[in-house]
XYZ file of C-alpha atoms in Angstrom:
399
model
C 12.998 -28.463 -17.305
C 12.907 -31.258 -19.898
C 13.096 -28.928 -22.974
C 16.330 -26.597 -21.165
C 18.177 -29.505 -19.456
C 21.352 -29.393 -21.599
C 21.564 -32.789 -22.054
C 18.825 -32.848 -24.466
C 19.791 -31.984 -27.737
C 16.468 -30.023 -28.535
C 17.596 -27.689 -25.941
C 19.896 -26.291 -28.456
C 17.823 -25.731 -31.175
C 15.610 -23.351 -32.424
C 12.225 -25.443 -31.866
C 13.690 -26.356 -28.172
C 14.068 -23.005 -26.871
C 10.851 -22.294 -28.256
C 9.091 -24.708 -26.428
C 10.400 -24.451 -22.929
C 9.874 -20.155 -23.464
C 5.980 -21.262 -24.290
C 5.570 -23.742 -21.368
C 7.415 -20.994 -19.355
C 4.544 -19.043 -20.066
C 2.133 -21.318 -19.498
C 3.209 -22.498 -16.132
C 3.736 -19.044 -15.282
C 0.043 -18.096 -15.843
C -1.283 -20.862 -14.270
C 0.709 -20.502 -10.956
C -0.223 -19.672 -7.355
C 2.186 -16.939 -5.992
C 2.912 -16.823 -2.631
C 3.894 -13.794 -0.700
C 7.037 -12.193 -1.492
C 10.132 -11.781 0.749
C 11.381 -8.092 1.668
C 14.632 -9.051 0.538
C 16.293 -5.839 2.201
C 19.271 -7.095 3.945
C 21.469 -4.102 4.217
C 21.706 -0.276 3.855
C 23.650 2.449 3.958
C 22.933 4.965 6.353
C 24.784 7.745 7.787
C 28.403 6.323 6.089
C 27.773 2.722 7.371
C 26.256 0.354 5.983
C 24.666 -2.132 8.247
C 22.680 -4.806 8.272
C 18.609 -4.852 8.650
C 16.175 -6.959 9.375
C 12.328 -6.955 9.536
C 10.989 -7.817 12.958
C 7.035 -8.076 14.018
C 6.414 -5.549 16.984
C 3.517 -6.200 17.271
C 0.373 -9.112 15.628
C -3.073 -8.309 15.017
C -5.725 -10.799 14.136
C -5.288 -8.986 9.867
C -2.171 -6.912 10.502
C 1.307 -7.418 11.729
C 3.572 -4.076 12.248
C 6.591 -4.517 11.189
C 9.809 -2.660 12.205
C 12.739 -3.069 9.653
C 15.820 -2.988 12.315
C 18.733 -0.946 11.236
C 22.110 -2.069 13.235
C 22.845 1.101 14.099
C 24.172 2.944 17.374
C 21.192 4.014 19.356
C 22.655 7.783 19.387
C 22.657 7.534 15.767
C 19.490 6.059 15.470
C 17.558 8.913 17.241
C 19.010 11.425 14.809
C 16.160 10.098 12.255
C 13.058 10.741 12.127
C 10.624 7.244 12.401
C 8.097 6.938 9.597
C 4.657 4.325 9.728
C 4.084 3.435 6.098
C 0.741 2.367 5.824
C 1.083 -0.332 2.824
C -2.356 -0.575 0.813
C -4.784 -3.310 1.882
C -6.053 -3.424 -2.029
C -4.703 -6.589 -3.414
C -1.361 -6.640 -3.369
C 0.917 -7.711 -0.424
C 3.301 -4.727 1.641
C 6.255 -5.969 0.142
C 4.886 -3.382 -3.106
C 6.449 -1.119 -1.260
C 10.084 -2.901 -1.129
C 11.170 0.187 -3.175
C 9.832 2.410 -0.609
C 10.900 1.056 1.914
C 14.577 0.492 0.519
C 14.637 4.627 -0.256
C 13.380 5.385 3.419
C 15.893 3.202 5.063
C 19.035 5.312 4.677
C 17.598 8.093 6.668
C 14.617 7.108 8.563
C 13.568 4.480 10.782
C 10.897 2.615 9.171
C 7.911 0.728 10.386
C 5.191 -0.752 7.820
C 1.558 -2.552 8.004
C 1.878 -5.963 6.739
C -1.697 -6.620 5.968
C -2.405 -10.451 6.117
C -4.580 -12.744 3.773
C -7.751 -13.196 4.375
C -7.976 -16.203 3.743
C -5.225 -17.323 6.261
C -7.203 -15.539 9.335
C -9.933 -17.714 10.837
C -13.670 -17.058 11.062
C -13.621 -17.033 14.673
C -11.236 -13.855 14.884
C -14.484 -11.782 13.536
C -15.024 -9.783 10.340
C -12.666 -7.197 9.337
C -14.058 -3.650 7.963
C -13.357 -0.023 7.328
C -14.204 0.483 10.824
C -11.655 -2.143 11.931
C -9.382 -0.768 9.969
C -9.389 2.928 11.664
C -9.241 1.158 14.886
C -5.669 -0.937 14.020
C -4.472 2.789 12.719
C -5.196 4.494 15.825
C -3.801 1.598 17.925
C -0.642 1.747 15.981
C -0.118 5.406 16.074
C -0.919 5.675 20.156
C 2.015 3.083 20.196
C 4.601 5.504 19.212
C 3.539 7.947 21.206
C 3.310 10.545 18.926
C 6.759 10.587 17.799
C 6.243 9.331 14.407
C 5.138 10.655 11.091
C 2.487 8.981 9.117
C 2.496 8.064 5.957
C -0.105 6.705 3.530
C 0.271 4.764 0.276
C -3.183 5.154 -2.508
C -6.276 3.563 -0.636
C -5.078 3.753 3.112
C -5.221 7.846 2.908
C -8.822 7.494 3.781
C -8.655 5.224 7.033
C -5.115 7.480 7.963
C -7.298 10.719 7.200
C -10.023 9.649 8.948
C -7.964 8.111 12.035
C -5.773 11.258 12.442
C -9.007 13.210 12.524
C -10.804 11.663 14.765
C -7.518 11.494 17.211
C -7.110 15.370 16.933
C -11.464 15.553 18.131
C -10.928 13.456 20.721
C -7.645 15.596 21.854
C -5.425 12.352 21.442
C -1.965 13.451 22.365
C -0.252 10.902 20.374
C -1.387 12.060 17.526
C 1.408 12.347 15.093
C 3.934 14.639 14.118
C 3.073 14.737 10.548
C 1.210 13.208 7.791
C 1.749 12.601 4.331
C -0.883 10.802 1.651
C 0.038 9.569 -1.780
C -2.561 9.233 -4.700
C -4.848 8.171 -2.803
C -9.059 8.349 -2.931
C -9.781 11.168 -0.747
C -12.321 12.624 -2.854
C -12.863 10.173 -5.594
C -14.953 12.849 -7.591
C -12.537 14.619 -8.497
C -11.120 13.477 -12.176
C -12.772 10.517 -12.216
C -10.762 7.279 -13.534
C -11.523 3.955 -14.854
C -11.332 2.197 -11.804
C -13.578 5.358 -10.038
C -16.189 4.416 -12.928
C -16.039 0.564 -12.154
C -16.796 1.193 -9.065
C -19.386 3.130 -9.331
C -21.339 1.755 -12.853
C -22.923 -1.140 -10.670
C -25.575 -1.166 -7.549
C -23.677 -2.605 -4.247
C -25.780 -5.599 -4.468
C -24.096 -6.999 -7.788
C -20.413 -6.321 -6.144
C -22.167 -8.642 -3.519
C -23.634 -11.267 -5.481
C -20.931 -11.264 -8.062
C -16.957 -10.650 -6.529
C -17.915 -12.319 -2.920
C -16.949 -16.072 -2.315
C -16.120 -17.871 0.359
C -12.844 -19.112 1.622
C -12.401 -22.841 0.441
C -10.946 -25.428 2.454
C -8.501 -26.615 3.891
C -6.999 -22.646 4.442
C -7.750 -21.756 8.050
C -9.990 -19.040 6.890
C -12.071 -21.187 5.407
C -15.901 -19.732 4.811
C -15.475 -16.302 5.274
C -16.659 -14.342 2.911
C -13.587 -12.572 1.024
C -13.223 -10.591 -2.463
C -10.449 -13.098 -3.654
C -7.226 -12.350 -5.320
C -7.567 -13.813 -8.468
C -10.785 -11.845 -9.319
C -8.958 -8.705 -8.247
C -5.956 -10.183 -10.543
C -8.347 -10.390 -13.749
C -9.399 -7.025 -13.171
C -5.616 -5.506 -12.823
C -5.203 -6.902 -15.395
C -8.152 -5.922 -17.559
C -7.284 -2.466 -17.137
C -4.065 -2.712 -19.193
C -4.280 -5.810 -21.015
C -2.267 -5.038 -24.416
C 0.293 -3.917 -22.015
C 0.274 -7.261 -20.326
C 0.420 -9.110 -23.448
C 3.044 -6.729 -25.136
C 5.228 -7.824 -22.024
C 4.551 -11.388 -21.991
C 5.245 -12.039 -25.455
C 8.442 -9.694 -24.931
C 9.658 -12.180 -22.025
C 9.041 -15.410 -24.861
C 11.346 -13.869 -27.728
C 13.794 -12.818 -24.720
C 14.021 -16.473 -23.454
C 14.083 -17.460 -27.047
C 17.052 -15.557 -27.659
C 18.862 -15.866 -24.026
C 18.450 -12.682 -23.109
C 18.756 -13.429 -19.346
C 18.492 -9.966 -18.282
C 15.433 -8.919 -19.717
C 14.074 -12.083 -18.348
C 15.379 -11.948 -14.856
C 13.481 -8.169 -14.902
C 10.442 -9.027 -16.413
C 10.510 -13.035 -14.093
C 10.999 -9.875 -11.138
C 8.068 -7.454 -11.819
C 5.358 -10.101 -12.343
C 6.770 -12.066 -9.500
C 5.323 -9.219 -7.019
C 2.315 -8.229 -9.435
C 0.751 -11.649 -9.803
C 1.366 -12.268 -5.850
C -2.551 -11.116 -4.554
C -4.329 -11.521 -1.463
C -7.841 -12.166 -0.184
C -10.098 -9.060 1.186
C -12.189 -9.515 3.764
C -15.124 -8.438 1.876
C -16.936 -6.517 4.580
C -13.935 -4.132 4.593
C -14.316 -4.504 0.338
C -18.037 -3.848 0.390
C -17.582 -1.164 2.991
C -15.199 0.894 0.616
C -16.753 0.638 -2.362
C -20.253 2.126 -0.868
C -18.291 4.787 1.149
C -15.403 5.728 -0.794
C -16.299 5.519 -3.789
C -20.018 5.939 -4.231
C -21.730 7.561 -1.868
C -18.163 9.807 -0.676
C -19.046 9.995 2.408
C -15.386 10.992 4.036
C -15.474 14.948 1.484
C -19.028 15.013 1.877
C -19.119 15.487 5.581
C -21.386 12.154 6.409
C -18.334 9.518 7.257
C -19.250 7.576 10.265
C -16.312 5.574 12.602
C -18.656 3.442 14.887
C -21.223 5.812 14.465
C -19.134 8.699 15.446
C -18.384 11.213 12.929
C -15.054 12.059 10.854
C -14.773 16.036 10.421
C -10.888 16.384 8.980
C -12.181 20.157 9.936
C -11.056 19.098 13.711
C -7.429 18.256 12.441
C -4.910 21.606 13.775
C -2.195 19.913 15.052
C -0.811 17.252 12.775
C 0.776 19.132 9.388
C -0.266 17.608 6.199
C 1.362 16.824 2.977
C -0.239 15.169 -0.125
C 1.191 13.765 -3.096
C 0.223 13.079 -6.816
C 1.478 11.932 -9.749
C 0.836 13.766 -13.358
C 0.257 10.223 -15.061
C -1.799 8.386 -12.505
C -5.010 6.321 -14.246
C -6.111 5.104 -10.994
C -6.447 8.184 -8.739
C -6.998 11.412 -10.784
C -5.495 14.541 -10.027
C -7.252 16.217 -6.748
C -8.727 13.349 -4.977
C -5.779 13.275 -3.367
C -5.260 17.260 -2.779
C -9.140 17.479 -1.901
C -7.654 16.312 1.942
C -5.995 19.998 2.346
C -9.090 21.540 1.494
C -11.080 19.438 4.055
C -8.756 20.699 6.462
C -10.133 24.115 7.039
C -8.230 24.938 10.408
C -5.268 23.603 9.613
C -2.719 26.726 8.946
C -1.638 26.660 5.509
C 1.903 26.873 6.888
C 1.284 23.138 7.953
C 0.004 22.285 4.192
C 1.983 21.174 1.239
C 1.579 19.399 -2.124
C 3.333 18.485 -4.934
C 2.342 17.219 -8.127
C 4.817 14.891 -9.992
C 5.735 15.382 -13.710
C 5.996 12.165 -15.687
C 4.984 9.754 -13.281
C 1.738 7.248 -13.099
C 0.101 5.530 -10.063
C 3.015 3.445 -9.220
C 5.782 5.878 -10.095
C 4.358 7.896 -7.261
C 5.894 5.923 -4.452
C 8.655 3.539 -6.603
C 11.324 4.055 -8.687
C 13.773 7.081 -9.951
C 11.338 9.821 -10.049
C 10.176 8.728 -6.081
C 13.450 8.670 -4.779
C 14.951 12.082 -6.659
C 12.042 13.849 -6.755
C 9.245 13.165 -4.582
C 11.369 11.586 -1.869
C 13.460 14.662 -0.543
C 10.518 17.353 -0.573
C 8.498 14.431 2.107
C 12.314 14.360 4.043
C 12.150 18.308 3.867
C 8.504 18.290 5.084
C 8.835 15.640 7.609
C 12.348 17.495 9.206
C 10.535 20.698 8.952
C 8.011 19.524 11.290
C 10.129 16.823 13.431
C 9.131 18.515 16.896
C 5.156 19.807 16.057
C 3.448 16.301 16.597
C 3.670 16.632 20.195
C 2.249 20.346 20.548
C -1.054 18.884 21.954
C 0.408 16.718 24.623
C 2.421 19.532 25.551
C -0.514 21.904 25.652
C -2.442 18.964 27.322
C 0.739 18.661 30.049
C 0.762 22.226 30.988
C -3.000 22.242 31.615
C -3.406 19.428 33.102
């Protein structure tokens, strides 16, 4: 503040500007983000645009579901289809998906998981696992009914996969009336990536004894046991470090030279990708050994409180899956590998589509989501608006 305040004379020199830009950096490095605001106020649906606002429907010890409120009539508002978005619990907060979210808006009515910070939620609530996590799934989709479609953002395909399936073997009839899954681990054998081979290079035991802390206090989760956000923030960015670097040194010459713009975009982006959360790290632990090492969910041998998943049991609920061409963190076919698994599931209830010129995030965000990928999942989801509830139906005319 010292080196920009106007009043200063350095601030208008050469050396000046160079030294706030590096202190920028610095203090940008060293800082603790906080969780990010949805900052979706309005949207235009339906030739209005209206106001909208995230409410909490309902609170769960790790989860809130949130509905994002469109002030719209209520004859309107039943014209569009309503849409779960199951944000991923790997890291990063929900609000990654402000892009999808904003996209959905105009003709859907949107509800997302806001998975909460470990280290915020107190011992005494209990651990949190895979198992937990297929419970909150199936809790939230029995709450709409069945008149909803599902959709499921890189690692929540498997706990969506495996919820939906086990609903459809127990004969759930709000099971629901589709279900779409983005680049997400369903079969992590399949063109194995880096973060496939991290995953896998190492026993269990050293992810254990080497990512696992406990929460320090004074948060209110403090001591549980939690794979904490700045480890998983070293390892994003491991992966692409030059890239990181490239960009950071980009945002010094642009603050150097007052590009504002550049700034502002660049301030934007690493606002939400240096914003990470605790994992509880029996849910951590749990994925790692199921997901991606022993593959338990394509391999037949996935347990839900010792009962087991077969996606074979899924004929009701039609299923869409979604890749991109570019993705380094799920390779093409781990996510396809779920219509496979789905052997008696008509393959006029099946679709996928495989993205041109996209990577991991490009899959859900930005131009290519909302041209491309965006209006086949409408098509797909209004193509099936009224099959979710063929097994109550079936159920009510039995019974």
């Amino acid at each position: 503040m010292m080196w920009r305040n106007p009043l200063n004379p350095a601030s208008h020199t050469v050396v000046g500007r160079g030294a706030a830009a590096a202190l920028e950096l610095f203090e940008r490095s060293t800082r603790r983000y906080r969780k990010p605001e949805w900052e979706i106020d309005t949207v235009t649906a339906h030739g209005m645009t209206v106001p909208v606002k995230p409410v909490t429907i309902l609170s769960k010890p790790f989860c809130n579901l949130v509905h994002f409120q469109r002030e719209l009539p209520n004859a309107v508002q039943k014209k569009d289809p309503k849409v779960l978005l199951v944000a991923p619990m790997a890291g990063h907060f929900a609000t990654l998906l402000r892009g999808t979210v904003r996209d959905l808006l105009p003709d859907h009515d949107v509800y997302v998981t806001e998975w909460i910070d470990a280290r915020f939620v107190p011992r005494a609530t209990g651990p949190f696992d895979l198992d937990t996590y297929i419970d909150y799934i199936i809790e939230f989709l029995q709450g709409f009914g069945g008149n909803v479609h599902v959709m499921a953002v890189c690692q929540p395909t498997v706990p969506v996969f495996a919820a939906v399936s086990l609903m459809e073997a127990r004969r759930d009839p709000n099971v629901p009336r589709s279900m779409v899954l983005m680049a997400g681990p369903i079969d992590a054998r399949k063109s194995p990536t880096a973060v496939n081979k991290y995953a896998t290079g190492k026993p269990l035991s050293w992810f254990r004894q080497n990512v696992i802390t406990q929460v320090p206090w004074p948060y209110p989760g403090h001591m549980r046991l939690v794979y904490p956000g700045f480890l998983q923030l070293s390892g994003f960015m491991g992966m692409n470090l030059e890239r990181h670097v490239t960009a950071h040194r980009d945002l010094f010459h642009n603050l150097i030279q007052g590009d504002g713009d550049s700034a502002d975009k660049h301030r934007e982006f690493y606002d939400e990708f240096l914003a990470v959360m605790d994992l509880s790290a029996e849910y951590y632990l749990q994925t790692i050994e199921s997901v991606f090492m022993e593959h338990k969910l394509p391999k037949g041998e996935m347990r839900h409180h010792g009962e087991l998943v077969d996606p074979s049991t899924i004929k009701n609920v039609p299923l869409m899956t979604v890749e991109g061409y570019k993705d380094d963190i799920t390779g093409i076919g781990q996510t396809e590998a779920a219509l496979e698994l789905c052997t008696n599931l008509p393959d006029s209830m099946k679709a996928h589509h495989l993205q041109e010129g996209v990577g991991h995030y490009g899959v859900f965000n930005g131009s290519r989501f909302r041209n491309e990928i965006l209006p086949k999942v409408r098509k797909f989801m209004r193509s099936h608006q009224g099959q979710g509830n063929l097994l109550k139906r079936v159920l009510q005319r039995v019974a």
